[in-house]
PDB file of C-alpha atoms in Angstrom:
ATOM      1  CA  UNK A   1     145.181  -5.477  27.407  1.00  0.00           C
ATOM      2  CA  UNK A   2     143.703  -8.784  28.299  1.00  0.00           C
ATOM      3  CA  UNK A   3     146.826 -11.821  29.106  1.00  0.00           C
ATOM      4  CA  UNK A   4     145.436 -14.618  28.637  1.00  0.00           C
ATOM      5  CA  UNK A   5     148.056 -17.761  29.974  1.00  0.00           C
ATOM      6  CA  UNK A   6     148.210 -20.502  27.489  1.00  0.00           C
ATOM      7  CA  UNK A   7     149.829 -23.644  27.463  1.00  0.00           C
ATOM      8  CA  UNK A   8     153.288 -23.306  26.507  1.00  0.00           C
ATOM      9  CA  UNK A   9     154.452 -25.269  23.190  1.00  0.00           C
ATOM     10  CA  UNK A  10     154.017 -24.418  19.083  1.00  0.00           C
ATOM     11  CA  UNK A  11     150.556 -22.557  18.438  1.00  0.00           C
ATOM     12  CA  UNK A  12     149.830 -25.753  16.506  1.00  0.00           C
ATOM     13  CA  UNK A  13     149.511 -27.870  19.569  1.00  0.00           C
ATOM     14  CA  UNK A  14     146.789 -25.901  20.434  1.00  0.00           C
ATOM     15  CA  UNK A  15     143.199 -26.206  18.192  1.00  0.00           C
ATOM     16  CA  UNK A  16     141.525 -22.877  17.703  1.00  0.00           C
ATOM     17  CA  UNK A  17     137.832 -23.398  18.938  1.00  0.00           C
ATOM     18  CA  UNK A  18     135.585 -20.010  17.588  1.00  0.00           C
ATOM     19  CA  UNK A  19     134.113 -17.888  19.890  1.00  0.00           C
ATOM     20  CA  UNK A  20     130.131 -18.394  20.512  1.00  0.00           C
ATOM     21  CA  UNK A  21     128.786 -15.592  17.811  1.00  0.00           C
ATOM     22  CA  UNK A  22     132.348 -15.379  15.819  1.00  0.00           C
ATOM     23  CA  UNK A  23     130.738 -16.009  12.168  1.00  0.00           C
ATOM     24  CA  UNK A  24     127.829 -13.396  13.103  1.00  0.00           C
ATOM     25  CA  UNK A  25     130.479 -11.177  14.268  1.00  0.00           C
ATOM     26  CA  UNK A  26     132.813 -11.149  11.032  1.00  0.00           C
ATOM     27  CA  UNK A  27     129.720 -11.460   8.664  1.00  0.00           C
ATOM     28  CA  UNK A  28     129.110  -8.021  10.451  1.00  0.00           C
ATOM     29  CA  UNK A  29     132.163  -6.733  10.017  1.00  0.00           C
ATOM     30  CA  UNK A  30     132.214  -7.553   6.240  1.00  0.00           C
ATOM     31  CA  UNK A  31     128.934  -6.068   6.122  1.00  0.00           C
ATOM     32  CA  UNK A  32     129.620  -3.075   7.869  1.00  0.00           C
ATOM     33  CA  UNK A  33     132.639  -2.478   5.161  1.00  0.00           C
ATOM     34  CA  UNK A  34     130.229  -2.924   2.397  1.00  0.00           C
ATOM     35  CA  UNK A  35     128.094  -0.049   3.711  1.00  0.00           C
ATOM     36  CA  UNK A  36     131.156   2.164   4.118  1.00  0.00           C
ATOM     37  CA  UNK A  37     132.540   1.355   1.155  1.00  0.00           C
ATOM     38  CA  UNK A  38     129.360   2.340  -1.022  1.00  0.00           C
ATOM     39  CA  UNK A  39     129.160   5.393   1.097  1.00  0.00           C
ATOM     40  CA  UNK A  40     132.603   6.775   0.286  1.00  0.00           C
ATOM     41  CA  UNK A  41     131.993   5.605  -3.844  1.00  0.00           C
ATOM     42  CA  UNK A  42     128.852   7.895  -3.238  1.00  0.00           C
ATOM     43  CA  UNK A  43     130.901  11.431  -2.394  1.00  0.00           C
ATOM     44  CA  UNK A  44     131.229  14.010  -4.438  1.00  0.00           C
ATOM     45  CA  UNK A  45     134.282  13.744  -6.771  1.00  0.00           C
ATOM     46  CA  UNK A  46     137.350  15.868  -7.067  1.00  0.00           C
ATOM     47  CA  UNK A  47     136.419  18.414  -9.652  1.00  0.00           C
ATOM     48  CA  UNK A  48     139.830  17.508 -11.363  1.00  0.00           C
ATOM     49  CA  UNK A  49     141.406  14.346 -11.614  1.00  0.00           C
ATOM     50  CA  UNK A  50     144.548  13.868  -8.798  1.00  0.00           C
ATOM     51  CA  UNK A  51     146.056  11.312  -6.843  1.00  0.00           C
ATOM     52  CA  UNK A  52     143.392  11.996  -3.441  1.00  0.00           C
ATOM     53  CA  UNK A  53     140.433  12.031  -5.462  1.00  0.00           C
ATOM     54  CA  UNK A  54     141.440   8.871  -7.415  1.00  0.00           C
ATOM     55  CA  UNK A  55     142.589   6.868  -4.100  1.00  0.00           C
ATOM     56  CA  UNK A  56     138.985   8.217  -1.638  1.00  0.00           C
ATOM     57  CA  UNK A  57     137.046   6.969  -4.732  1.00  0.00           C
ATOM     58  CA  UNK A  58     138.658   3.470  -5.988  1.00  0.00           C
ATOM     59  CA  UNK A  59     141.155   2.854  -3.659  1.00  0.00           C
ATOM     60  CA  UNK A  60     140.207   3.226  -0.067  1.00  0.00           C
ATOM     61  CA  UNK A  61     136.391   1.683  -0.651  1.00  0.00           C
ATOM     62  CA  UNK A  62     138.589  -1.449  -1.494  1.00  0.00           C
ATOM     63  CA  UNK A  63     140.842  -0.908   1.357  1.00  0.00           C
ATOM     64  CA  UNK A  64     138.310  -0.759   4.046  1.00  0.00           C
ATOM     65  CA  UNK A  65     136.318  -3.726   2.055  1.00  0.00           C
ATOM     66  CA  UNK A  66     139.182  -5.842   2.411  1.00  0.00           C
ATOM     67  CA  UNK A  67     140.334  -5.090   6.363  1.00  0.00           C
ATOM     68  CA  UNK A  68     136.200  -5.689   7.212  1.00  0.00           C
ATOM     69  CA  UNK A  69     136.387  -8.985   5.572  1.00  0.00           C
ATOM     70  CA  UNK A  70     139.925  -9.612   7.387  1.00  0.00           C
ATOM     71  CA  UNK A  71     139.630  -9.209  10.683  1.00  0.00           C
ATOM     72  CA  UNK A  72     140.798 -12.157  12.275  1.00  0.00           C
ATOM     73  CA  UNK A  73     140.208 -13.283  16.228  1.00  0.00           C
ATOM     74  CA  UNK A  74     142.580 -15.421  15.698  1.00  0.00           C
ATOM     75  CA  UNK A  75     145.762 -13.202  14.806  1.00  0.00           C
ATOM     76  CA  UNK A  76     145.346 -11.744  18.566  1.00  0.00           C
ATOM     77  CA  UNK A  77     148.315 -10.625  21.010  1.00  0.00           C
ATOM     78  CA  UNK A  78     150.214 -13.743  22.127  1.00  0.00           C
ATOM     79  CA  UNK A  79     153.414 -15.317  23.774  1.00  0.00           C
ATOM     80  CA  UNK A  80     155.013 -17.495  21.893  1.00  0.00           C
ATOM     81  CA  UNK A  81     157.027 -20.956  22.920  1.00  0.00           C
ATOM     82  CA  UNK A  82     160.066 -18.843  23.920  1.00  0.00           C
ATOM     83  CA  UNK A  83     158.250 -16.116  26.119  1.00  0.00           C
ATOM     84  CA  UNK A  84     158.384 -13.237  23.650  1.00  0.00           C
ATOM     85  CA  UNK A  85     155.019 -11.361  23.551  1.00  0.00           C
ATOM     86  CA  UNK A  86     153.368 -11.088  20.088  1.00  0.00           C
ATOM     87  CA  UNK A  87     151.169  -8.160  19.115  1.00  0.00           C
ATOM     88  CA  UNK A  88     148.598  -9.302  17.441  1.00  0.00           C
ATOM     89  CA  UNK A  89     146.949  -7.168  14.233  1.00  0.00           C
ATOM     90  CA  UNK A  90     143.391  -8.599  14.298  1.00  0.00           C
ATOM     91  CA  UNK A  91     143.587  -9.541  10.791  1.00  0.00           C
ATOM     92  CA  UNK A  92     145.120  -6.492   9.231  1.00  0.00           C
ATOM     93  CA  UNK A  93     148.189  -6.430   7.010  1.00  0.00           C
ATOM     94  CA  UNK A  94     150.592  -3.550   7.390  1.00  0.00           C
ATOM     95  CA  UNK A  95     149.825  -1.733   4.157  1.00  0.00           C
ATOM     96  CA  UNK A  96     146.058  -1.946   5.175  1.00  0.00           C
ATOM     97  CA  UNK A  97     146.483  -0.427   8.303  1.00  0.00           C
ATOM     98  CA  UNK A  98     148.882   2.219   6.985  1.00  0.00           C
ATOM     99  CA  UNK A  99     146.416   3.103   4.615  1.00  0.00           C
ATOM    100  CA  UNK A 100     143.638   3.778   7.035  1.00  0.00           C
ATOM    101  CA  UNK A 101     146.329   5.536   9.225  1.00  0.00           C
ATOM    102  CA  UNK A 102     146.648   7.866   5.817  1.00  0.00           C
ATOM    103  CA  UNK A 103     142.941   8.938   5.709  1.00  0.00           C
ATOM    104  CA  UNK A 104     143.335  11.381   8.462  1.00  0.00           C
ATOM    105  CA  UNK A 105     146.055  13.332   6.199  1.00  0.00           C
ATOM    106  CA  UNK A 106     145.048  12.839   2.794  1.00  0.00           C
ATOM    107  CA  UNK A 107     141.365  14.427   3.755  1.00  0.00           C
ATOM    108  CA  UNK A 108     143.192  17.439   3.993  1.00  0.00           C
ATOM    109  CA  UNK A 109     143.472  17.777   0.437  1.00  0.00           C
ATOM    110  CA  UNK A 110     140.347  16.584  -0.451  1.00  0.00           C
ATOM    111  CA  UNK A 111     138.582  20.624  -0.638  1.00  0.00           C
ATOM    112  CA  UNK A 112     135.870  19.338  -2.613  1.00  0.00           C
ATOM    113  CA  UNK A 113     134.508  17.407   0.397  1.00  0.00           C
ATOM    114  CA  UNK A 114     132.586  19.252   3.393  1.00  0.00           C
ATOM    115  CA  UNK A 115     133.871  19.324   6.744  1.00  0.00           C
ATOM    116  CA  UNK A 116     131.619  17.112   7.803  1.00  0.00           C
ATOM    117  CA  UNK A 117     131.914  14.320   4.631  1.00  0.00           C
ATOM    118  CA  UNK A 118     136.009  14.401   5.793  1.00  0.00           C
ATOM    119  CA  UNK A 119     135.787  13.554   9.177  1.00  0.00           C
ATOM    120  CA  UNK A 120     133.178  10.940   8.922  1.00  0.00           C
ATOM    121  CA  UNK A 121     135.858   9.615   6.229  1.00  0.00           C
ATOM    122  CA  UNK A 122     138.652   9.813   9.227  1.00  0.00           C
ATOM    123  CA  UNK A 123     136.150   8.073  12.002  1.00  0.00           C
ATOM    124  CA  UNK A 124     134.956   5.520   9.205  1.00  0.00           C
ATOM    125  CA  UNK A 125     139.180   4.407   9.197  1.00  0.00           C
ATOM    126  CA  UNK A 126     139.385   4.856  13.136  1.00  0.00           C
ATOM    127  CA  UNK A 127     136.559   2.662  13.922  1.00  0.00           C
ATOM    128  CA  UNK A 128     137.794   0.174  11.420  1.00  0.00           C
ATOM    129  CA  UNK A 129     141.616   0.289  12.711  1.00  0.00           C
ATOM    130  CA  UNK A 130     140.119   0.209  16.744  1.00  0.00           C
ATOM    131  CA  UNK A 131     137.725  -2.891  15.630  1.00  0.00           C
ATOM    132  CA  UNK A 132     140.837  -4.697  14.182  1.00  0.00           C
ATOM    133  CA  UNK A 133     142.821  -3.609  17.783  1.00  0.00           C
ATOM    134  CA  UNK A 134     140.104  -4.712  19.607  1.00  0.00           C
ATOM    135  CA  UNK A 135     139.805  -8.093  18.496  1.00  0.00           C
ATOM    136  CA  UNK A 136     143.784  -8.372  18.579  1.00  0.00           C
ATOM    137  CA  UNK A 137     143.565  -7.948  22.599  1.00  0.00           C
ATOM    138  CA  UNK A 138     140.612  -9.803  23.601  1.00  0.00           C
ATOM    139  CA  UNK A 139     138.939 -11.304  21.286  1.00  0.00           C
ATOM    140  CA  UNK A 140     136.357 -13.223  23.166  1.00  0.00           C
ATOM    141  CA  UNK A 141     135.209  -9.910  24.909  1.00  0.00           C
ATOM    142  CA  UNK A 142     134.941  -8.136  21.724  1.00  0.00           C
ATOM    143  CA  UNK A 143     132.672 -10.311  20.303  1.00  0.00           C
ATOM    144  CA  UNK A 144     131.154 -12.386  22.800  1.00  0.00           C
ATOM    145  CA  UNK A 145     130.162  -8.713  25.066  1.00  0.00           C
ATOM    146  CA  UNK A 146     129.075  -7.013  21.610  1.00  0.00           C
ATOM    147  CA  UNK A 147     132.024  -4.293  21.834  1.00  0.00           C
ATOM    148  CA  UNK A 148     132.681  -5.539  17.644  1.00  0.00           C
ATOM    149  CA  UNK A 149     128.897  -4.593  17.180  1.00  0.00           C
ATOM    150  CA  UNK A 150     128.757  -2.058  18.926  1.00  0.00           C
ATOM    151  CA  UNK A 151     131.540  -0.291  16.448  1.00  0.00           C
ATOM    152  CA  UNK A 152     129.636  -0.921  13.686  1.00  0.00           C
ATOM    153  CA  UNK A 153     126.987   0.741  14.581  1.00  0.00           C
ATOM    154  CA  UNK A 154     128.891   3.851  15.199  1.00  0.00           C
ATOM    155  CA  UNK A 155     130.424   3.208  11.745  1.00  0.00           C
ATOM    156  CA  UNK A 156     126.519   3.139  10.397  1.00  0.00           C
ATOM    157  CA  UNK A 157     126.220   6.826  12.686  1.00  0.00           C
ATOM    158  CA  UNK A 158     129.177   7.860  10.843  1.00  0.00           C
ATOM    159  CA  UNK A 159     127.394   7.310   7.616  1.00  0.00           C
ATOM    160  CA  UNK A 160     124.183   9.011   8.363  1.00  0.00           C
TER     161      UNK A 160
END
């Protein structure tokens, strides 16, 4: 993790200021989600309906959607006024990132899908939850160095 020291005081007393190539980098990020998100609509479906088959097809497409088109430099690790260290989420509420954190188990009882289509599914929700981390440590590295692009294109590998 990156520490950054700021100046001590509410976060309101200091003005955010974007990173050089932050609206690129989140118009990626959305974009990359799109692209996932009509890739996982495209797999097969269960052969019966269930709870998995409904929540890979309609659900987690709008999951990973919405925590592409979230991620927030902004909500990064921190201290606040009174010392206390803050860890940042990158722009991801709790019940988005528990729901990626569920892929990795609920591909287990998708049998329809190969091998292969489950654990692109699993890196598709790791590369998505390590983007958000990412951006909560050290923002300006992970987009200003290209790290943030640089996991979308693995997410585009993922889909291939």
């Amino acid at each position: 993790m990156t520490i950054s020291h700021l100046p001590a005081g509410p976060t309101d007393d200091v003005p955010y200021e974007p990173w050089e190539g932050e609206d690129e980098a989140l118009a990626a990020a959305a974009a990359a989600g799109r692209r996932a998100a009509e890739w996982i609509r495209s797999l097969p479906q269960a052969p019966a309906p269930g709870p998995v088959g409904t929540w890979l097809i309609r659900d987690l497409p709008e999951t990973i959607e919405t925590a592409t088109a979230s991620l927030d430099p902004q909500d990064c690790d921190r201290m606040e006024p009174d010392g206390v260290m803050v860890d940042g989420t990158g722009g991801l509420d709790e019940e988005t990132r528990s729901a990626l954190a569920a892929v990795a188990c609920a591909v287990q009882d998708a049998r329809w899908l190969t091998p292969d289509q489950q654990i692109r599914l699993v890196a598709v929700a790791s590369l998505i939850t390590g983007a958000a981390r990412l951006l909560a440590e050290d923002p300006g590295t992970a987009i200003t160095t290209g790290e943030l692009s640089r996991m979308w294109a693995l997410l585009d590998h993922a889909l291939a």
